[in-house]
């Protein structure tokens, strides 16, 4: 059920572990906590990863993914679920099965396929299963441009007009809404996203922040939106608040000095985060 005044909003993140701490489960837990909800987790894969890239991926045995899911849902009143990295077909099928079984109020799916570093995080043969089994269950999916292009089998758009041509094919994936993240567009001044709902679409404009420290931005944004949904906000407001949070986390990223590559955003950019 959604968050009310006398309950703690609980958000479950189902994703992979990032040993470098900037993305994946680690970024999700930081984000959910910083935005005022309680984070629990189901780990789907262990990655050997740092700010320079991903060197290995070890999927968790599917039966243990199942026992984690049952342990969480049988005890905790989960209001929203965020799904990130799902390493293989068996895990995708299991997560979809459990989402149908437990029917959380909100489901946000970040279809993690390609890391900021360019590393492929989802095997090609698993994409069709993701599209068939999980995406139609989602209230919101949050692909970046390369991920959206992979989902609908087109070339990666280079302009906002080309982004617009993706609206109907993305709607056809079956999710209630799509947040198409435009950060990969070749633009120096803006980083605009397209919120696609069943009967309308809206371009959400944001100023591009000049920093190389953007590791984990997709995980962070989707987790923030799930957190705000769990607190009872409608989708449009949850997306707006999530974008506010990630913009601030990116703008404060250079205050950190983590690693030699693409550093993380600054999830705890103030002692107590409250962007509501």
Tab-separated table of N, CA and C in Angstrom, residues 25 38 57 61 105 117 119 125 149 153 176 189 219 237 253-254 256 258:
chain	number	residue	atom	x	y	z
A	25	UNK	N	22.868	-1.942	-6.543
A	25	UNK	CA	22.230	-2.019	-5.227
A	25	UNK	C	22.747	-0.926	-4.289
A	38	UNK	N	12.561	3.601	3.304
A	38	UNK	CA	13.346	2.496	3.856
A	38	UNK	C	13.683	1.533	2.724
A	57	UNK	N	31.008	-10.487	-14.171
A	57	UNK	CA	29.626	-10.543	-13.690
A	57	UNK	C	29.326	-11.979	-13.277
A	61	UNK	N	22.522	-17.599	-8.151
A	61	UNK	CA	21.659	-18.730	-8.524
A	61	UNK	C	20.185	-18.363	-8.385
A	105	UNK	N	2.375	-2.298	-5.124
A	105	UNK	CA	1.589	-1.161	-5.616
A	105	UNK	C	2.240	-0.495	-6.815
A	117	UNK	N	30.118	3.084	-18.685
A	117	UNK	CA	31.407	2.818	-19.326
A	117	UNK	C	31.267	2.151	-20.694
A	119	UNK	N	29.992	-0.996	-21.022
A	119	UNK	CA	29.969	-2.437	-20.844
A	119	UNK	C	28.544	-2.978	-20.959
A	125	UNK	N	20.217	-12.343	-25.611
A	125	UNK	CA	19.066	-13.254	-25.690
A	125	UNK	C	18.057	-13.018	-24.573
A	149	UNK	N	16.818	2.051	-27.699
A	149	UNK	CA	17.064	1.611	-29.070
A	149	UNK	C	17.176	0.085	-29.141
A	153	UNK	N	14.662	-2.100	-31.254
A	153	UNK	CA	15.444	-2.478	-32.442
A	153	UNK	C	15.537	-1.348	-33.458
A	176	UNK	N	2.964	1.094	-18.273
A	176	UNK	CA	2.031	2.203	-18.123
A	176	UNK	C	2.654	3.526	-18.580
A	189	UNK	N	24.230	21.728	-23.960
A	189	UNK	CA	23.569	22.603	-22.999
A	189	UNK	C	22.405	21.972	-22.243
A	219	UNK	N	20.556	4.225	-12.112
A	219	UNK	CA	20.117	3.533	-10.900
A	219	UNK	C	19.540	4.526	-9.902
A	237	UNK	N	4.519	13.664	-10.476
A	237	UNK	CA	5.244	14.361	-9.415
A	237	UNK	C	6.454	13.550	-8.964
A	253	UNK	N	28.511	16.192	-7.457
A	253	UNK	CA	29.371	15.021	-7.617
A	253	UNK	C	30.855	15.351	-7.500
A	254	UNK	N	31.241	16.521	-7.975
A	254	UNK	CA	32.661	16.871	-7.974
A	254	UNK	C	33.191	17.175	-6.570
A	256	UNK	N	33.085	14.994	-4.395
A	256	UNK	CA	33.690	13.707	-4.056
A	256	UNK	C	34.918	13.488	-4.937
A	258	UNK	N	36.417	10.024	-6.028
A	258	UNK	CA	36.318	8.570	-5.908
A	258	UNK	C	36.795	7.927	-7.194
